[in-house]
mmCIF file of C-alpha atoms in Angstrom:
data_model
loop_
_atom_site.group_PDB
_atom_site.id
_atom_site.type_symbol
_atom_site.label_atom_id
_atom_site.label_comp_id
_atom_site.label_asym_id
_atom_site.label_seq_id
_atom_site.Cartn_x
_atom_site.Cartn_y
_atom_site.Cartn_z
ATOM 1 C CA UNK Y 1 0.012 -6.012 -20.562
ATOM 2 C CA UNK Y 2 -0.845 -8.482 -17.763
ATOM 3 C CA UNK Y 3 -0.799 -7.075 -14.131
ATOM 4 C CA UNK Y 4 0.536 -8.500 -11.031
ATOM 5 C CA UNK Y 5 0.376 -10.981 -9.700
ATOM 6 C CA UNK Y 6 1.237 -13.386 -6.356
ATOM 7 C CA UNK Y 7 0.643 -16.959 -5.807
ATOM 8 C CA UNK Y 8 -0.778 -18.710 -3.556
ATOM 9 C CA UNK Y 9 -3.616 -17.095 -2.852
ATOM 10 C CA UNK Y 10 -4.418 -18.177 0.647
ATOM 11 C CA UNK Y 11 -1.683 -20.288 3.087
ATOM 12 C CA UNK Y 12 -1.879 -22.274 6.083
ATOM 13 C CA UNK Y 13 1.293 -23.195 8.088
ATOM 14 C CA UNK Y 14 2.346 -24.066 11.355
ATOM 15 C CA UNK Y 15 4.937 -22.036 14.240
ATOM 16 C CA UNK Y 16 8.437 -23.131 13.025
ATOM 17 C CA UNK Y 17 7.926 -23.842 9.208
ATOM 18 C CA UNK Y 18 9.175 -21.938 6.259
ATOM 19 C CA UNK Y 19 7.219 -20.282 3.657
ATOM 20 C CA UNK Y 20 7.693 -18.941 0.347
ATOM 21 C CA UNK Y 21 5.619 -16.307 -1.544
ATOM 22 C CA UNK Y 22 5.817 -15.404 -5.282
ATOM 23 C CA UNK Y 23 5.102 -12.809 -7.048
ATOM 24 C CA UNK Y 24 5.301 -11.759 -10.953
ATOM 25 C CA UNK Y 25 5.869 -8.396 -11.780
ATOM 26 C CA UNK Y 26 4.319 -6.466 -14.117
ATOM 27 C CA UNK Y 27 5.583 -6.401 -17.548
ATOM 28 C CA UNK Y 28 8.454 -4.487 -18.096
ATOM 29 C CA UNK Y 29 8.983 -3.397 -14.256
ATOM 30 C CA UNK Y 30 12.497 -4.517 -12.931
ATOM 31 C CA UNK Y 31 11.563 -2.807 -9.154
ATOM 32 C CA UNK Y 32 9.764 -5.308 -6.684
ATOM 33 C CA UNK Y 33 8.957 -4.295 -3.110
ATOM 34 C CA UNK Y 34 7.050 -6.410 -0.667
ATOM 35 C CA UNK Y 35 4.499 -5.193 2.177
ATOM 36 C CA UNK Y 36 3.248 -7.233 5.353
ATOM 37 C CA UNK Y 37 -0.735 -5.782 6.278
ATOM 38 C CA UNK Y 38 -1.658 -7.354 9.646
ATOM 39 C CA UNK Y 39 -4.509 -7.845 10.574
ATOM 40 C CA UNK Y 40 -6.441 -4.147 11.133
ATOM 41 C CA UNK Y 41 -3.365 -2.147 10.366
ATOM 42 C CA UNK Y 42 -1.974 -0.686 7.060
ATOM 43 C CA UNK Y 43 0.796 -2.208 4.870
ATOM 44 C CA UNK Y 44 4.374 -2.402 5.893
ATOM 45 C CA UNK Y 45 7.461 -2.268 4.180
ATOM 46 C CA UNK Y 46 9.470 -5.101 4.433
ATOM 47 C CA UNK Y 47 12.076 -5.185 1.126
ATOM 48 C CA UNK Y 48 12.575 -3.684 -2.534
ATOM 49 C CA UNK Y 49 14.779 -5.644 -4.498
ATOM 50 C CA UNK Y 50 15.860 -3.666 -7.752
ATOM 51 C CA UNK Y 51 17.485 -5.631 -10.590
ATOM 52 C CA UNK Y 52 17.885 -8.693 -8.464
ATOM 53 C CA UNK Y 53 19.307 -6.991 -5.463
ATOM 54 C CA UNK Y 54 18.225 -6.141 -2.470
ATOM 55 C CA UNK Y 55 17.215 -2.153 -2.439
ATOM 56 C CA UNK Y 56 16.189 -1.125 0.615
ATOM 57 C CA UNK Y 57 14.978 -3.303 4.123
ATOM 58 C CA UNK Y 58 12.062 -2.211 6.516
ATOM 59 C CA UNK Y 59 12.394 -3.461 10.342
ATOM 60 C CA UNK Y 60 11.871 -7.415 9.885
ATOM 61 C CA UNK Y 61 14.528 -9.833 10.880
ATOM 62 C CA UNK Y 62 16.399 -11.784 8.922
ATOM 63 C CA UNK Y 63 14.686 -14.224 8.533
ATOM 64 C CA UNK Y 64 12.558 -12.313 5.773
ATOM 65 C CA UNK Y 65 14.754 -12.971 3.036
ATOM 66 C CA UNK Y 66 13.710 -12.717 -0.584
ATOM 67 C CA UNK Y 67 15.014 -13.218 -4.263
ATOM 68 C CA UNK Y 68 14.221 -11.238 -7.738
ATOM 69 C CA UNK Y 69 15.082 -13.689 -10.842
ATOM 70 C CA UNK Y 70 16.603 -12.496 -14.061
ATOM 71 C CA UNK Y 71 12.680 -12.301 -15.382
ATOM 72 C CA UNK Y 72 12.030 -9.612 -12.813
ATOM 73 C CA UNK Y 73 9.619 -12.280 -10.698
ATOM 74 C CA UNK Y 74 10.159 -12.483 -7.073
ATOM 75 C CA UNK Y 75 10.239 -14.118 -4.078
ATOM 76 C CA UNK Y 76 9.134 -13.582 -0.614
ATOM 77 C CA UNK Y 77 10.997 -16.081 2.166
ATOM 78 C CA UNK Y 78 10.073 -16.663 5.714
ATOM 79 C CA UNK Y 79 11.469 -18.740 7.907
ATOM 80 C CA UNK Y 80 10.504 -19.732 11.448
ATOM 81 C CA UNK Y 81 7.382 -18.939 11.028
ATOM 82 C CA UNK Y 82 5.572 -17.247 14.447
ATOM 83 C CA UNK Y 83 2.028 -16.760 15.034
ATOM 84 C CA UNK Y 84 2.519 -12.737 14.387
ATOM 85 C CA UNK Y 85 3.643 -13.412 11.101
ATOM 86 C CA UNK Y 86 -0.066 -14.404 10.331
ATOM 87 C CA UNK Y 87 -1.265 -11.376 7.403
ATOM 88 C CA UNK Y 88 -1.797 -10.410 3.776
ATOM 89 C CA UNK Y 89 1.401 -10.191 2.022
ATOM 90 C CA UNK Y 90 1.105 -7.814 -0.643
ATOM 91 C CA UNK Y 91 3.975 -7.207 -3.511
ATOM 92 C CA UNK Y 92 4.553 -4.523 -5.521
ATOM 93 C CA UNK Y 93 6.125 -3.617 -9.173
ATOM 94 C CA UNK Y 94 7.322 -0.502 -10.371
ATOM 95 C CA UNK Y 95 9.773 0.519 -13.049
ATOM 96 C CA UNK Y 96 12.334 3.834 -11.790
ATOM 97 C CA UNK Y 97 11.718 6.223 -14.881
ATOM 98 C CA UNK Y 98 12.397 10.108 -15.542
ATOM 99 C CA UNK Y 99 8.729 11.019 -13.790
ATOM 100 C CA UNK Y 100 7.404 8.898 -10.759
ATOM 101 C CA UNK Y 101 7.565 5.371 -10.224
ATOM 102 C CA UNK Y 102 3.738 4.098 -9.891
ATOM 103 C CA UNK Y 103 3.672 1.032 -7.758
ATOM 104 C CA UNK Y 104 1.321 -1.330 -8.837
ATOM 105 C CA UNK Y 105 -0.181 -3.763 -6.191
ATOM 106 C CA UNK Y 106 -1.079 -7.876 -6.522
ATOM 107 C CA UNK Y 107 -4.170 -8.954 -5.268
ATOM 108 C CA UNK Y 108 -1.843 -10.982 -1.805
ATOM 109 C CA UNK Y 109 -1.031 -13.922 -0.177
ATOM 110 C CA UNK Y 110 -2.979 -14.411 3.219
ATOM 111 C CA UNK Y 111 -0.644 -16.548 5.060
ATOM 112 C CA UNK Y 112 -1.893 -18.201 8.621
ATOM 113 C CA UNK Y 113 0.140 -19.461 11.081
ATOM 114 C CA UNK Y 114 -1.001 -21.749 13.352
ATOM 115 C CA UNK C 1 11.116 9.595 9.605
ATOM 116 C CA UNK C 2 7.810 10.236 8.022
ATOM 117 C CA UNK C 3 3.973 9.178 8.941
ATOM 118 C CA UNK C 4 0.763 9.101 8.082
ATOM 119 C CA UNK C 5 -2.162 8.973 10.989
ATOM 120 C CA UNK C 6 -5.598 8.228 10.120
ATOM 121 C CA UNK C 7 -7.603 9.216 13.393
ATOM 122 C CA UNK C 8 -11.148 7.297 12.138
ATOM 123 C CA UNK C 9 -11.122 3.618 12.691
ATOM 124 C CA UNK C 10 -14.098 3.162 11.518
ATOM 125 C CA UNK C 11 -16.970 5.017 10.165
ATOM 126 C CA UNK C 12 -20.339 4.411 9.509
ATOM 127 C CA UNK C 13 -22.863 6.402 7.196
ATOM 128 C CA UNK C 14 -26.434 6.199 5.328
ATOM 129 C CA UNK C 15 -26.425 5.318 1.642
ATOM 130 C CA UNK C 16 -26.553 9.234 0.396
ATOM 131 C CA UNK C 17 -24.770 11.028 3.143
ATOM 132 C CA UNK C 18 -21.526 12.575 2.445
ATOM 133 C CA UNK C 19 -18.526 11.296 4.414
ATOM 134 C CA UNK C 20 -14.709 12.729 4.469
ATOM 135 C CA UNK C 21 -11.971 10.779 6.063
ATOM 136 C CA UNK C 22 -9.017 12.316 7.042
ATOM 137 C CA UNK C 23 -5.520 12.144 6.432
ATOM 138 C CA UNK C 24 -2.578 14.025 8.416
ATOM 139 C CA UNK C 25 1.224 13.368 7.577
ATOM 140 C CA UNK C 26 4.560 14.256 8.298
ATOM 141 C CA UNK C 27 7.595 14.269 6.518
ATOM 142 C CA UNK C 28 10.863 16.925 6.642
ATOM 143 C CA UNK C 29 11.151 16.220 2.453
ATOM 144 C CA UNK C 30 9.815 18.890 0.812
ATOM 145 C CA UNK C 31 9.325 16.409 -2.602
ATOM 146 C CA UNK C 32 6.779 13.618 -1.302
ATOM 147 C CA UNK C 33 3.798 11.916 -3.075
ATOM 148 C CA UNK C 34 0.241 11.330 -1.430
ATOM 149 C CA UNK C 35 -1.939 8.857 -2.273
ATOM 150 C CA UNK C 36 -5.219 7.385 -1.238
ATOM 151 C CA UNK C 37 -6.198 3.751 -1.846
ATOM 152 C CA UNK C 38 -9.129 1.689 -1.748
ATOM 153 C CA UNK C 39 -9.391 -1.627 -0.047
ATOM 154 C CA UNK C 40 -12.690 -4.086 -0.710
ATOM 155 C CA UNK C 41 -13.030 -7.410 1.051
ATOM 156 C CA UNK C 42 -10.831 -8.950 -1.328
ATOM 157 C CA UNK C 43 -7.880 -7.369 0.219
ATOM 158 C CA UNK C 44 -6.186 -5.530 -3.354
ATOM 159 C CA UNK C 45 -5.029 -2.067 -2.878
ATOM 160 C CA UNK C 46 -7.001 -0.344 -5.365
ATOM 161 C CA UNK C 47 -5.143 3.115 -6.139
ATOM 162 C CA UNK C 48 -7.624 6.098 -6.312
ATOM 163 C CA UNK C 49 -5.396 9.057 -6.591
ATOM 164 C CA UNK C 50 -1.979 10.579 -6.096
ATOM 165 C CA UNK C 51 -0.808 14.296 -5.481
ATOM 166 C CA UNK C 52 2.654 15.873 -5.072
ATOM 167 C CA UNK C 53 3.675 17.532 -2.430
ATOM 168 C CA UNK C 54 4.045 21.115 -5.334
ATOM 169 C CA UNK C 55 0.216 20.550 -6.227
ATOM 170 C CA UNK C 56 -2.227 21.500 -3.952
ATOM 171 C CA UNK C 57 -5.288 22.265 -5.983
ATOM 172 C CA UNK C 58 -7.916 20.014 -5.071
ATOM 173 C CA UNK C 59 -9.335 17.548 -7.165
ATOM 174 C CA UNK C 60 -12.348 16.006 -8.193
ATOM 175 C CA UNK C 61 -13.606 12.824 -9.394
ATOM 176 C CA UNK C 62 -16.750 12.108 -9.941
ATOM 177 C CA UNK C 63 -18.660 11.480 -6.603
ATOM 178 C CA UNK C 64 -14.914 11.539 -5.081
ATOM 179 C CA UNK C 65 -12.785 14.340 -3.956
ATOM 180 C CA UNK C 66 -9.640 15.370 -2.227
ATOM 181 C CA UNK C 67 -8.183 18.718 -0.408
ATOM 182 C CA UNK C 68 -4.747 18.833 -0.273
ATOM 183 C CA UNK C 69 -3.661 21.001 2.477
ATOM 184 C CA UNK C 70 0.153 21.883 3.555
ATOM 185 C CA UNK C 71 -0.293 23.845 6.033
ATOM 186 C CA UNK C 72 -2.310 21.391 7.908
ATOM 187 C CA UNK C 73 -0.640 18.588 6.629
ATOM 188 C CA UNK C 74 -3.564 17.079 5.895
ATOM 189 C CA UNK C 75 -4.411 15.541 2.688
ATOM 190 C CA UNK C 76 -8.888 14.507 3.536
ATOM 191 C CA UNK C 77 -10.767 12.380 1.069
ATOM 192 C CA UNK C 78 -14.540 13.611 0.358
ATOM 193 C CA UNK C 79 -16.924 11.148 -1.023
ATOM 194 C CA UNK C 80 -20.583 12.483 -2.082
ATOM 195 C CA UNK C 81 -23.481 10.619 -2.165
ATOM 196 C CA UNK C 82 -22.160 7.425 -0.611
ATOM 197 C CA UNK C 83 -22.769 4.263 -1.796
ATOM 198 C CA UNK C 84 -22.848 0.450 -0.237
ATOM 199 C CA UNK C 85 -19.875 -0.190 -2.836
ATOM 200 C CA UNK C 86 -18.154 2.321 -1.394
ATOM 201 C CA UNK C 87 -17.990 0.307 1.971
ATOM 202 C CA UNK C 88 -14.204 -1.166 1.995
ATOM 203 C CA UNK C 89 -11.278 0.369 3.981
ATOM 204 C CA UNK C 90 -9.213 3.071 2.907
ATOM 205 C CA UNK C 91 -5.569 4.212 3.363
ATOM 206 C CA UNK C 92 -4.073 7.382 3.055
ATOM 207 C CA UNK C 93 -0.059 6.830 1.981
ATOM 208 C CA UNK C 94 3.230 8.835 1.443
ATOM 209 C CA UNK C 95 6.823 8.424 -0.220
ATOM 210 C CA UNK C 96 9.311 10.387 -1.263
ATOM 211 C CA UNK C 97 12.160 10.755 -4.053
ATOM 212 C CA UNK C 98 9.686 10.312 -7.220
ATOM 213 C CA UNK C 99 8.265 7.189 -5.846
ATOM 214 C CA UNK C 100 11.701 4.875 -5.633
ATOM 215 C CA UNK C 101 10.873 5.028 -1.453
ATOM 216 C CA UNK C 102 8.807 2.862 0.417
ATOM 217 C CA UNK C 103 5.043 3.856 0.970
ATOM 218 C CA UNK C 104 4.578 4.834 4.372
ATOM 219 C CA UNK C 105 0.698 3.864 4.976
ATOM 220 C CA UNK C 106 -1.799 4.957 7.340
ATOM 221 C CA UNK C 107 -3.875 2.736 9.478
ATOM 222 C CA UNK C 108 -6.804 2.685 7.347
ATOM 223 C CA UNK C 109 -10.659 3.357 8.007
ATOM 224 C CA UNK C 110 -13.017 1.231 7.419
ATOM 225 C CA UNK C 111 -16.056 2.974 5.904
ATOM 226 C CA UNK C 112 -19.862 1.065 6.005
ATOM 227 C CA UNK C 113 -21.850 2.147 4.164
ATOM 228 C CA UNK C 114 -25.513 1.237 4.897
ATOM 229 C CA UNK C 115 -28.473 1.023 2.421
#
């Protein structure tokens, strides 16, 4: 059973460019949500997407969109970058069953914005 | 709305002291979930434990340990005999509804631990 995991590891980009983050869930875990960890501060929700649609939204603007692919994988869209958006992006897989539903973390995507 | 407020920023101890951090949350559900997770320099959450909100013995694991308190609200992480690999930062989290909510995560402390 592999784990999750999120690609790139590490990103540079400049104010005003668009980014995208992946992630691949754990096997057998249709749930995907993604967290933003700034710098010093804890993880924040931004979106769960749940059998390719969107399940839930934290307070980020639109333009934090994502996608969730028939395979359960998932992506993580920003656009107009801004220097705030600079921090670990961290995704996590779970699978809604008849006891809880253990999220299981990826290892993150630093972005940087310059 | 719920939160979680971890008062330490940062802490720092002697290998071989004991050091709790502390943990204090609210939430009107009376079904939530409590973790505590583990953060090294390579930035992955690494989950140590999770309690629900109808369990409040305390628990122990190895040189790690947790008291679960509701009438506080506090939920404080114990570790004994502290170790350098023990230096990372830690959060304290919550969610509701058997886990199909969003964590709601603490600021974290960073704990140094010094040989």
């Amino acid at each position: 059973e592999t784990g999750v995991t999120q690609s790139p590891t590490h990103l540079i980009k400049t104010r005003g460019q668009q980014v995208t983050l992946r992630c691949s869930s754990q096997s057998g875990h249709n749930t995907v949500s993604w967290y933003q960890q700034a710098l010093g501060q804890g993880p924040q929700f931004i979106f769960q997407y749940y059998r390719e649609e969107e399940n839930g939204r934290g307070n980020f603007p639109p333009r934090f969109s994502g996608l969730q692919f028939p395979n359960y994988s998932s992506e993580l869209n920003v656009n107009a970058l801004e220097l705030d958006d600079s921090a670990l992006y961290l995704c996590a897989s779970s699978f809604p069953g008849l006891d809880y539903n253990e999220q299981f973390f990826g290892p993150g995507t630093r972005l940087t914005v310059l | 709305a719920q939160k979680v407020t971890q008062a330490q920023t940062e802490i720092s101890v002697v290998e071989k002291e004991d050091v709790t951090l502390d943990c204090v949350y609210e939430t009107r559900d009376t079904t939530y979930y409590l973790f505590w997770y583990k953060q090294p320099p390579s930035g992955e959450l690494v989950f140590l434990i999770r309690r629900n909100s109808f369990d409040e013995q305390n628990e122990i694991s190895g040189r790690y340990s947790w008291n679960f308190q509701k009438s506080t609200s506090s939920f404080n992480f114990t570790i004994t005999a502290s170790q350098v690999v023990d230096s990372a930062v830690y959060f304290c989290a919550l969610n509701t509804n058997s886990g199909n909510t969003p964590l709601v995560f603490g600021k974290g402390t960073r704990l140094s631990v010094i040989a």
